CSV table of C-alpha atoms in Angstrom, one decimal:
chain,number,residue,atom,x,y,z
D,9,UNK,CA,44.2,4.8,-2.4
D,10,UNK,CA,40.5,4.2,-2.7
D,11,UNK,CA,41.0,0.6,-4.0
D,12,UNK,CA,42.5,-0.6,-0.7
D,13,UNK,CA,39.5,0.5,1.4
D,14,UNK,CA,36.4,-0.6,-0.4
D,15,UNK,CA,36.4,-4.4,-0.2
D,16,UNK,CA,34.9,-4.7,3.2
D,17,UNK,CA,32.3,-2.0,3.6
D,18,UNK,CA,32.5,-1.9,7.3
D,19,UNK,CA,35.8,-0.2,7.1
D,20,UNK,CA,36.4,3.5,6.9
D,21,UNK,CA,39.0,5.0,4.6
D,22,UNK,CA,41.8,7.1,6.3
D,23,UNK,CA,40.0,10.3,5.4
D,24,UNK,CA,36.7,9.3,6.8
D,25,UNK,CA,34.8,8.0,3.7
D,26,UNK,CA,32.6,4.9,3.3
D,27,UNK,CA,33.5,4.2,-0.2
D,28,UNK,CA,30.9,1.5,-0.8
D,29,UNK,CA,28.2,3.9,0.2
D,30,UNK,CA,29.6,6.5,-2.2
D,31,UNK,CA,29.8,4.0,-5.0
D,32,UNK,CA,26.2,3.1,-4.3
D,33,UNK,CA,25.3,6.8,-4.7
D,34,UNK,CA,27.1,6.7,-8.1
D,35,UNK,CA,24.9,3.7,-9.0
D,36,UNK,CA,21.9,5.9,-8.2
D,37,UNK,CA,23.1,8.6,-10.4
D,38,UNK,CA,23.0,6.2,-13.3
D,39,UNK,CA,19.4,5.4,-12.8
D,40,UNK,CA,16.6,7.2,-14.6
D,41,UNK,CA,15.3,10.4,-13.2
D,42,UNK,CA,12.5,10.6,-10.7
D,43,UNK,CA,10.9,13.8,-9.4
D,44,UNK,CA,8.6,14.4,-6.4
D,45,UNK,CA,6.5,17.5,-5.6
D,46,UNK,CA,4.6,18.3,-2.5
D,47,UNK,CA,1.5,20.4,-3.2
D,48,UNK,CA,-1.2,21.6,-0.9
D,49,UNK,CA,-3.8,18.9,-1.4
D,50,UNK,CA,-1.8,16.6,-3.7
D,51,UNK,CA,1.5,14.9,-3.9
D,52,UNK,CA,3.0,14.1,-7.3
D,53,UNK,CA,5.7,11.6,-8.4
D,54,UNK,CA,7.1,11.6,-11.9
D,55,UNK,CA,9.6,9.2,-13.4
D,56,UNK,CA,11.4,9.0,-16.7
D,57,UNK,CA,10.4,5.8,-18.4
D,58,UNK,CA,13.5,4.0,-19.8
D,59,UNK,CA,12.9,3.1,-23.4
D,60,UNK,CA,12.2,-0.6,-23.7
D,61,UNK,CA,13.5,-3.0,-26.3
D,62,UNK,CA,11.3,-3.7,-29.3
D,63,UNK,CA,10.2,-7.1,-28.1
D,64,UNK,CA,9.8,-6.2,-24.5
D,65,UNK,CA,6.4,-5.7,-22.9
D,66,UNK,CA,6.3,-2.1,-21.7
D,67,UNK,CA,4.1,-2.5,-18.7
D,68,UNK,CA,6.4,-4.8,-16.7
D,69,UNK,CA,8.7,-2.0,-15.7
D,70,UNK,CA,7.0,0.0,-13.0
D,71,UNK,CA,9.0,2.5,-11.1
D,72,UNK,CA,6.3,4.0,-9.0
D,73,UNK,CA,5.0,1.6,-6.4
D,74,UNK,CA,2.3,1.9,-3.7
D,75,UNK,CA,3.5,0.9,-0.3
D,76,UNK,CA,0.0,1.3,1.3
D,77,UNK,CA,-3.2,3.1,0.3
D,78,UNK,CA,-1.9,6.5,1.4
D,79,UNK,CA,1.8,6.2,0.7
D,80,UNK,CA,3.8,5.5,-2.4
D,81,UNK,CA,7.4,5.7,-3.6
D,82,UNK,CA,9.5,6.1,-6.7
D,83,UNK,CA,13.2,5.1,-6.8
D,84,UNK,CA,16.3,5.7,-8.8
D,85,UNK,CA,19.1,3.1,-9.1
D,86,UNK,CA,19.2,-0.7,-9.0
D,87,UNK,CA,15.7,-2.1,-9.8
D,88,UNK,CA,16.4,-5.4,-8.1
D,89,UNK,CA,17.4,-3.7,-4.8
D,90,UNK,CA,14.3,-1.6,-5.0
D,91,UNK,CA,12.1,-4.6,-5.2
D,92,UNK,CA,13.5,-5.9,-1.9
D,93,UNK,CA,13.2,-2.5,-0.1
D,94,UNK,CA,9.6,-2.0,-1.4
D,95,UNK,CA,8.6,-5.5,-0.3
D,96,UNK,CA,9.9,-4.9,3.2
D,97,UNK,CA,8.2,-1.5,3.4
D,98,UNK,CA,4.9,-3.1,2.3
D,99,UNK,CA,5.1,-5.7,5.0
D,100,UNK,CA,6.0,-3.1,7.6
D,101,UNK,CA,3.0,-1.0,6.6
D,102,UNK,CA,0.6,-3.9,7.2
D,103,UNK,CA,2.5,-4.9,10.4
D,104,UNK,CA,2.1,-1.4,11.7
D,105,UNK,CA,-1.7,-1.5,11.0
D,106,UNK,CA,-1.9,-4.8,12.8
D,107,UNK,CA,-0.1,-3.9,16.0
D,108,UNK,CA,-1.0,-0.2,16.3
D,109,UNK,CA,-4.4,-0.2,14.4
D,110,UNK,CA,-3.3,3.0,12.6
D,111,UNK,CA,-1.9,3.5,9.2
D,112,UNK,CA,1.8,4.5,9.1
D,113,UNK,CA,2.8,8.1,8.9
D,114,UNK,CA,5.0,8.9,5.9
D,115,UNK,CA,7.9,9.8,8.3
D,116,UNK,CA,7.6,6.4,10.0
D,117,UNK,CA,7.9,4.3,6.9
D,118,UNK,CA,10.7,6.5,5.6
D,119,UNK,CA,12.5,6.1,8.8
D,120,UNK,CA,12.0,2.3,8.6
D,121,UNK,CA,13.4,2.2,5.0
D,122,UNK,CA,16.3,4.5,6.0
D,123,UNK,CA,17.1,2.3,9.0
D,124,UNK,CA,17.1,-0.8,6.8
D,125,UNK,CA,19.5,0.9,4.4
D,126,UNK,CA,21.8,2.0,7.2
D,127,UNK,CA,21.9,-1.5,8.6
D,128,UNK,CA,23.3,-2.7,5.3
D,129,UNK,CA,26.1,-0.1,5.5
D,130,UNK,CA,27.3,-1.6,8.8
D,131,UNK,CA,27.1,-5.3,8.2
D,132,UNK,CA,29.7,-7.7,7.3
D,133,UNK,CA,29.6,-9.3,3.8
D,134,UNK,CA,26.7,-7.1,2.6
D,135,UNK,CA,26.7,-4.2,0.3
D,136,UNK,CA,24.5,-1.2,0.6
D,137,UNK,CA,21.2,-0.9,-1.4
D,138,UNK,CA,21.9,1.0,-4.6
D,139,UNK,CA,18.8,3.1,-4.6
D,140,UNK,CA,17.5,6.4,-3.5
D,141,UNK,CA,13.8,6.7,-2.9
D,142,UNK,CA,11.3,9.5,-3.0
D,143,UNK,CA,8.4,8.6,-0.6
D,144,UNK,CA,5.2,10.6,-0.8
D,145,UNK,CA,1.9,10.4,0.9
D,146,UNK,CA,-0.6,12.0,3.4
D,147,UNK,CA,-0.5,11.5,7.1
D,148,UNK,CA,-3.6,10.6,9.1
D,149,UNK,CA,-4.1,14.3,9.9
D,150,UNK,CA,-4.2,15.2,6.2
D,151,UNK,CA,-0.7,16.8,5.9
D,152,UNK,CA,1.1,16.0,2.6
D,153,UNK,CA,4.7,14.8,2.9
D,154,UNK,CA,7.6,14.2,0.7
D,155,UNK,CA,10.8,12.4,1.9
D,156,UNK,CA,14.0,11.3,0.2
D,157,UNK,CA,16.3,8.5,1.3
D,158,UNK,CA,19.7,7.6,-0.1
D,159,UNK,CA,22.0,4.6,0.1
D,160,UNK,CA,23.7,5.8,3.3
D,161,UNK,CA,20.4,5.6,5.2
D,162,UNK,CA,19.9,9.3,5.7
D,163,UNK,CA,16.5,10.8,5.1
D,164,UNK,CA,15.1,14.3,4.8
D,165,UNK,CA,11.8,16.0,4.1
D,166,UNK,CA,11.5,18.1,1.0
D,167,UNK,CA,9.1,20.4,-0.7
D,168,UNK,CA,10.2,19.1,-4.1
D,169,UNK,CA,13.2,17.0,-5.1
D,170,UNK,CA,14.7,14.9,-7.8
D,171,UNK,CA,16.9,11.8,-7.9
D,172,UNK,CA,18.8,9.8,-10.5
D,173,UNK,CA,20.3,10.9,-13.7
D,174,UNK,CA,20.5,14.7,-14.2
D,175,UNK,CA,18.9,15.2,-10.7
D,176,UNK,CA,21.0,18.3,-10.3
D,177,UNK,CA,19.5,20.0,-13.4
D,178,UNK,CA,15.9,19.1,-12.3
D,179,UNK,CA,16.6,20.3,-8.7
D,180,UNK,CA,17.9,23.6,-10.0
D,181,UNK,CA,14.8,24.0,-12.1
D,182,UNK,CA,12.6,23.2,-9.1
D,183,UNK,CA,14.5,25.7,-6.9
D,184,UNK,CA,13.7,28.4,-9.5
D,185,UNK,CA,10.1,27.4,-10.2
D,186,UNK,CA,8.7,26.0,-7.0
D,187,UNK,CA,6.6,28.9,-5.7
D,188,UNK,CA,3.3,29.0,-3.8
D,189,UNK,CA,1.6,30.0,-7.1
D,190,UNK,CA,3.2,27.1,-8.9
D,191,UNK,CA,1.5,24.6,-6.6
D,192,UNK,CA,-1.7,26.6,-6.0
D,193,UNK,CA,-3.9,24.0,-7.6
D,194,UNK,CA,-3.6,20.3,-8.1
D,195,UNK,CA,-3.3,20.7,-11.8
D,196,UNK,CA,-0.5,23.2,-11.5
D,197,UNK,CA,1.5,20.9,-9.2
D,198,UNK,CA,1.2,18.1,-11.7
D,199,UNK,CA,2.3,20.4,-14.5
D,200,UNK,CA,5.3,21.5,-12.5
D,201,UNK,CA,6.4,17.9,-12.1
D,202,UNK,CA,6.0,17.4,-15.9
D,203,UNK,CA,7.9,20.6,-16.7
D,204,UNK,CA,10.7,19.6,-14.4
D,205,UNK,CA,11.0,16.2,-16.1
D,206,UNK,CA,10.8,17.6,-19.6
D,207,UNK,CA,14.0,19.5,-18.8
D,208,UNK,CA,16.0,16.3,-18.9
D,209,UNK,CA,13.8,13.7,-20.7
D,210,UNK,CA,14.2,13.4,-24.4
D,211,UNK,CA,11.2,12.9,-26.7
D,212,UNK,CA,8.7,14.4,-24.2
D,213,UNK,CA,5.5,13.0,-22.8
D,214,UNK,CA,5.8,9.4,-24.1
D,215,UNK,CA,8.7,8.8,-21.8
D,216,UNK,CA,7.1,10.1,-18.6
D,217,UNK,CA,5.2,8.1,-16.0
D,218,UNK,CA,3.2,10.1,-13.5
D,219,UNK,CA,1.4,9.2,-10.3
D,220,UNK,CA,-0.6,11.4,-7.9
D,221,UNK,CA,-2.1,10.9,-4.4
D,222,UNK,CA,-4.9,13.3,-3.4
D,223,UNK,CA,-5.9,13.6,0.2
D,224,UNK,CA,-8.1,10.6,1.3
D,225,UNK,CA,-7.8,9.1,-2.1
D,226,UNK,CA,-5.8,6.1,-3.3
D,227,UNK,CA,-2.8,6.3,-5.6
D,228,UNK,CA,-3.7,7.2,-9.2
D,229,UNK,CA,-1.4,6.4,-12.1
D,230,UNK,CA,-2.0,8.8,-14.9
D,231,UNK,CA,-2.7,7.3,-18.3
D,232,UNK,CA,-0.4,8.3,-21.2
D,233,UNK,CA,-3.4,10.2,-22.8
D,234,UNK,CA,-3.7,12.4,-19.7
D,235,UNK,CA,0.0,13.0,-19.7
D,236,UNK,CA,0.0,13.9,-23.4
D,237,UNK,CA,-2.9,16.4,-22.8
D,238,UNK,CA,-0.9,18.1,-20.0
D,239,UNK,CA,2.3,18.2,-22.1
D,240,UNK,CA,0.3,19.8,-24.9
D,241,UNK,CA,-1.0,22.4,-22.4
D,242,UNK,CA,2.5,23.1,-21.2
D,243,UNK,CA,3.8,23.5,-24.7
D,244,UNK,CA,1.0,25.9,-25.5
D,245,UNK,CA,1.8,27.9,-22.4
D,246,UNK,CA,5.4,28.1,-23.5
D,247,UNK,CA,4.5,29.3,-26.9
D,248,UNK,CA,2.1,31.9,-25.5
D,249,UNK,CA,5.0,33.1,-23.2
D,250,UNK,CA,7.4,33.3,-26.2
D,251,UNK,CA,4.7,35.2,-28.2
D,252,UNK,CA,4.3,37.7,-25.4
D,253,UNK,CA,8.0,38.3,-25.2
D,254,UNK,CA,8.3,38.8,-28.9
D,255,UNK,CA,5.5,41.4,-28.8
D,256,UNK,CA,7.1,43.2,-26.0
D,257,UNK,CA,10.4,43.3,-27.9
D,258,UNK,CA,8.8,44.6,-31.0
D,259,UNK,CA,6.9,47.4,-29.2
W,118,UNK,CA,-22.7,-19.2,22.7
W,119,UNK,CA,-21.7,-17.5,19.5
W,120,UNK,CA,-23.6,-17.9,16.3
W,121,UNK,CA,-22.8,-17.3,12.7
W,122,UNK,CA,-25.1,-18.0,9.7
W,123,UNK,CA,-24.6,-17.5,6.0
W,124,UNK,CA,-26.8,-18.0,3.0
W,125,UNK,CA,-25.7,-17.9,-0.6
W,126,UNK,CA,-28.2,-16.5,-3.1
W,127,UNK,CA,-28.3,-16.2,-6.9
W,128,UNK,CA,-26.0,-13.1,-6.9
W,129,UNK,CA,-25.4,-12.3,-3.3
W,130,UNK,CA,-24.4,-13.8,0.0
W,131,UNK,CA,-26.2,-12.9,3.2
W,132,UNK,CA,-24.5,-13.3,6.5
W,133,UNK,CA,-25.4,-12.7,10.1
W,134,UNK,CA,-23.6,-12.9,13.4
W,135,UNK,CA,-24.7,-12.4,17.0
W,136,UNK,CA,-23.4,-9.4,18.9
W,137,UNK,CA,-22.7,-10.7,22.3
W,138,UNK,CA,-19.2,-11.0,23.8
W,139,UNK,CA,-19.7,-13.1,27.0
W,140,UNK,CA,-17.6,-14.6,29.8
W,141,UNK,CA,-19.6,-17.6,30.9
W,142,UNK,CA,-22.8,-16.1,32.2
W,143,UNK,CA,-21.8,-12.4,32.0
W,144,UNK,CA,-22.5,-10.4,28.9
W,145,UNK,CA,-19.4,-8.2,28.7
W,146,UNK,CA,-20.4,-6.4,25.5
W,147,UNK,CA,-23.6,-6.4,23.4
W,148,UNK,CA,-22.4,-4.6,20.3
W,149,UNK,CA,-19.4,-6.8,19.3
W,150,UNK,CA,-18.9,-7.0,15.6
W,151,UNK,CA,-17.7,-10.5,14.6
W,152,UNK,CA,-17.3,-9.7,10.9
W,153,UNK,CA,-14.0,-8.7,9.5
W,154,UNK,CA,-13.7,-7.1,6.2
W,155,UNK,CA,-10.9,-8.8,4.3
W,156,UNK,CA,-11.5,-6.8,1.2
W,157,UNK,CA,-14.3,-4.8,-0.6
W,158,UNK,CA,-16.2,-8.0,-1.4
W,159,UNK,CA,-15.0,-10.5,1.2
W,160,UNK,CA,-16.1,-10.9,4.8
W,161,UNK,CA,-14.7,-13.2,7.4
W,162,UNK,CA,-17.0,-14.1,10.3
W,163,UNK,CA,-15.1,-15.5,13.2
W,164,UNK,CA,-16.1,-17.0,16.6
W,165,UNK,CA,-14.4,-19.2,19.1
W,166,UNK,CA,-11.9,-18.7,21.8
W,167,UNK,CA,-11.7,-15.2,23.2
W,168,UNK,CA,-8.6,-13.5,21.8
W,169,UNK,CA,-7.9,-16.1,19.2
W,170,UNK,CA,-10.8,-14.8,17.1
W,171,UNK,CA,-9.7,-11.2,16.7
W,172,UNK,CA,-6.0,-12.2,16.6
W,173,UNK,CA,-6.4,-14.7,13.8
W,174,UNK,CA,-9.0,-12.7,11.8
W,175,UNK,CA,-6.9,-9.5,11.9
W,176,UNK,CA,-3.8,-11.4,10.9
W,177,UNK,CA,-5.6,-12.8,7.8
W,178,UNK,CA,-7.1,-9.4,7.1
W,179,UNK,CA,-3.6,-7.7,7.0
W,180,UNK,CA,-2.1,-10.5,4.9
W,181,UNK,CA,-4.9,-10.2,2.3
W,182,UNK,CA,-4.2,-6.4,2.2
W,183,UNK,CA,-0.5,-7.1,1.8
W,184,UNK,CA,-1.2,-9.3,-1.2
W,185,UNK,CA,-3.2,-6.5,-2.7
W,186,UNK,CA,-0.3,-4.0,-2.2
W,187,UNK,CA,2.3,-6.5,-3.6
W,188,UNK,CA,0.3,-7.6,-6.6
W,189,UNK,CA,-2.0,-4.7,-7.4
W,190,UNK,CA,-5.2,-6.8,-7.3
W,191,UNK,CA,-7.1,-8.5,-4.6
W,192,UNK,CA,-7.3,-12.2,-3.8
W,193,UNK,CA,-10.5,-13.9,-5.0
W,194,UNK,CA,-12.8,-15.4,-2.3
W,195,UNK,CA,-11.7,-18.9,-3.2
W,196,UNK,CA,-8.0,-18.0,-2.8
W,197,UNK,CA,-8.7,-16.1,0.4
W,198,UNK,CA,-10.6,-19.1,1.8
W,199,UNK,CA,-7.8,-21.5,1.0
W,200,UNK,CA,-5.2,-19.1,2.3
W,201,UNK,CA,-7.1,-18.9,5.6
W,202,UNK,CA,-7.5,-22.7,5.8
W,203,UNK,CA,-3.8,-23.2,5.2
W,204,UNK,CA,-2.8,-20.8,7.9
W,205,UNK,CA,-5.3,-22.4,10.3
W,206,UNK,CA,-4.0,-25.9,9.5
W,207,UNK,CA,-0.4,-24.9,10.0
W,208,UNK,CA,-1.1,-23.4,13.4
W,209,UNK,CA,-3.2,-26.4,14.3
W,210,UNK,CA,-0.1,-28.6,14.0
W,211,UNK,CA,2.0,-26.3,16.1
W,212,UNK,CA,2.2,-25.6,19.8
W,213,UNK,CA,-0.1,-22.6,19.4
W,214,UNK,CA,-3.3,-23.6,17.6
W,215,UNK,CA,-6.1,-21.1,17.0
W,216,UNK,CA,-9.5,-22.4,18.3
W,217,UNK,CA,-11.8,-20.5,15.9
W,218,UNK,CA,-14.8,-21.3,13.7
W,219,UNK,CA,-15.1,-19.3,10.5
W,220,UNK,CA,-17.5,-18.4,7.7
W,221,UNK,CA,-16.0,-16.7,4.7
W,222,UNK,CA,-18.4,-15.0,2.4
W,223,UNK,CA,-17.4,-13.3,-0.8
W,224,UNK,CA,-18.3,-12.2,-4.3
W,225,UNK,CA,-16.1,-12.9,-7.3
W,226,UNK,CA,-16.4,-11.2,-10.6
W,227,UNK,CA,-16.3,-14.4,-12.6
W,228,UNK,CA,-17.5,-17.1,-10.2
W,229,UNK,CA,-20.2,-15.0,-8.5
W,230,UNK,CA,-21.2,-15.4,-4.8
W,231,UNK,CA,-19.4,-17.9,-2.6
W,232,UNK,CA,-19.8,-19.1,1.0
W,233,UNK,CA,-17.1,-21.1,2.8
W,234,UNK,CA,-17.5,-23.0,6.0
W,235,UNK,CA,-14.3,-23.6,8.1
W,236,UNK,CA,-14.0,-25.1,11.5
W,237,UNK,CA,-11.3,-25.1,14.1
W,238,UNK,CA,-9.8,-28.4,12.7
W,239,UNK,CA,-9.3,-26.5,9.5
W,240,UNK,CA,-11.9,-28.3,7.4
W,241,UNK,CA,-13.0,-26.2,4.5
W,242,UNK,CA,-16.3,-26.7,2.6
W,243,UNK,CA,-18.0,-24.5,0.0
W,244,UNK,CA,-21.7,-24.6,0.8
W,245,UNK,CA,-24.9,-22.8,-0.2
W,246,UNK,CA,-25.8,-22.3,3.4
W,247,UNK,CA,-23.8,-22.7,6.6
W,248,UNK,CA,-23.9,-21.9,10.3
W,249,UNK,CA,-21.8,-22.2,13.5
W,250,UNK,CA,-23.6,-22.8,16.7
W,251,UNK,CA,-23.3,-24.2,20.2
W,252,UNK,CA,-23.5,-27.6,21.6
W,253,UNK,CA,-23.3,-31.2,20.2
W,254,UNK,CA,-25.7,-30.7,17.4
W,255,UNK,CA,-24.9,-27.1,16.9
W,256,UNK,CA,-28.0,-25.6,18.4
W,257,UNK,CA,-28.7,-22.1,17.1
W,258,UNK,CA,-30.1,-19.9,19.8
W,259,UNK,CA,-32.2,-16.9,18.6
W,260,UNK,CA,-33.3,-15.0,21.7
W,261,UNK,CA,-30.0,-13.0,21.8
W,262,UNK,CA,-30.3,-9.2,22.0
W,263,UNK,CA,-29.3,-8.5,18.4
W,264,UNK,CA,-27.7,-9.9,15.2
W,265,UNK,CA,-25.6,-7.9,12.7
W,266,UNK,CA,-26.6,-8.6,9.2
W,267,UNK,CA,-24.6,-7.9,6.0
W,268,UNK,CA,-25.1,-8.5,2.4
W,269,UNK,CA,-22.3,-9.0,-0.2
W,270,UNK,CA,-23.0,-8.5,-3.9
W,271,UNK,CA,-21.3,-7.2,-7.0
W,272,UNK,CA,-21.3,-3.7,-5.6
W,273,UNK,CA,-19.6,-4.7,-2.3
W,274,UNK,CA,-20.5,-5.1,1.3
W,275,UNK,CA,-23.8,-3.6,2.6
W,276,UNK,CA,-24.9,-3.2,6.2
W,277,UNK,CA,-28.5,-4.3,6.7
W,278,UNK,CA,-30.6,-3.3,9.7
W,279,UNK,CA,-29.7,-5.1,12.9
W,280,UNK,CA,-32.0,-7.9,13.7
W,281,UNK,CA,-33.7,-7.5,17.1
W,282,UNK,CA,-35.8,-10.6,17.7
W,283,UNK,CA,-39.2,-10.0,19.2
W,284,UNK,CA,-39.4,-11.1,22.8
W,285,UNK,CA,-35.6,-10.9,23.3
W,286,UNK,CA,-35.9,-7.8,25.5
């Protein structure tokens, strides 16, 4: 039944589905995981680094991209599609500054990206973009924001979210562990992002890329050394917790 | 009526522009800033037809920023000057030319300081000193209320004290 209604994406199936959009969402689920956390004075993006081939240069695969000095995004899904969306978003950020003399708000640029994605679900001969995006940044008034878009062109604001492979596991972890205490300081928020990724990423810190934006500061990509240090801290905290539990049991 | 001057030193570029925005004999504004920051170490000084100046300069400014966002690093002063010249030349040969005269001043990590002279016909020349003035032989009139002065060196752009010529009051 599905096969007959997914050749032209402008057509609905009898039971109201847009199959091409749903297939695009499947493509997103195949992409490597990305997690976004909105703290009080910081926003964090973490991505799982796909392992590269032996002869491949590691640094040419960047999944976290700055859209403007105060906004950045991470994506899950088709890298080539993401390149197009990111480029359009970057142009729009500068265009907005030129006409309105103000930097974009995170909601504005998310809406722009979402509108672009929706247009491709209602055009002849085009397929939807196969990416979901996590867009983070600070608005002009200093409020931190995190938005998520998906191939259908919908967008929502989140306190914390994950996309890509095993997103469900990560989201469940975040639902349990995102508390006001957990994001009380910048460092804690970054550690929460790493902890969330460590749930699903094999071989730990080496396969994690992390980026943060602090209020009124540009995007900062954390170096692998810094990530290793934080991972070590987290491991130590876990061990201390386990020790405490053991002691409690024995007494 | 609008004046720009630039001097390249050993490891800096000094630029100055007058601050008057006038409509024939009426001084509309006496604190007009004619320098546009293209990046941390590049300034574009722009005079000419009212409207064209700001429009063209801001367009170049945003495109330089876009390059920075796309590529992760900024255009060098030489590249920025050539980009500006190409844009000006393309518009010159269209129905909507920009009538602007420019000085582009910048500091490059490897090449050091650079000053570029560009006129409304899109001629580009790298020069150790340059100016845009008024009249046939480019008279440079100094008894204007004030001049903004800026310095570009390896640490970026610095505002110097506004020049207020004696006797201009």
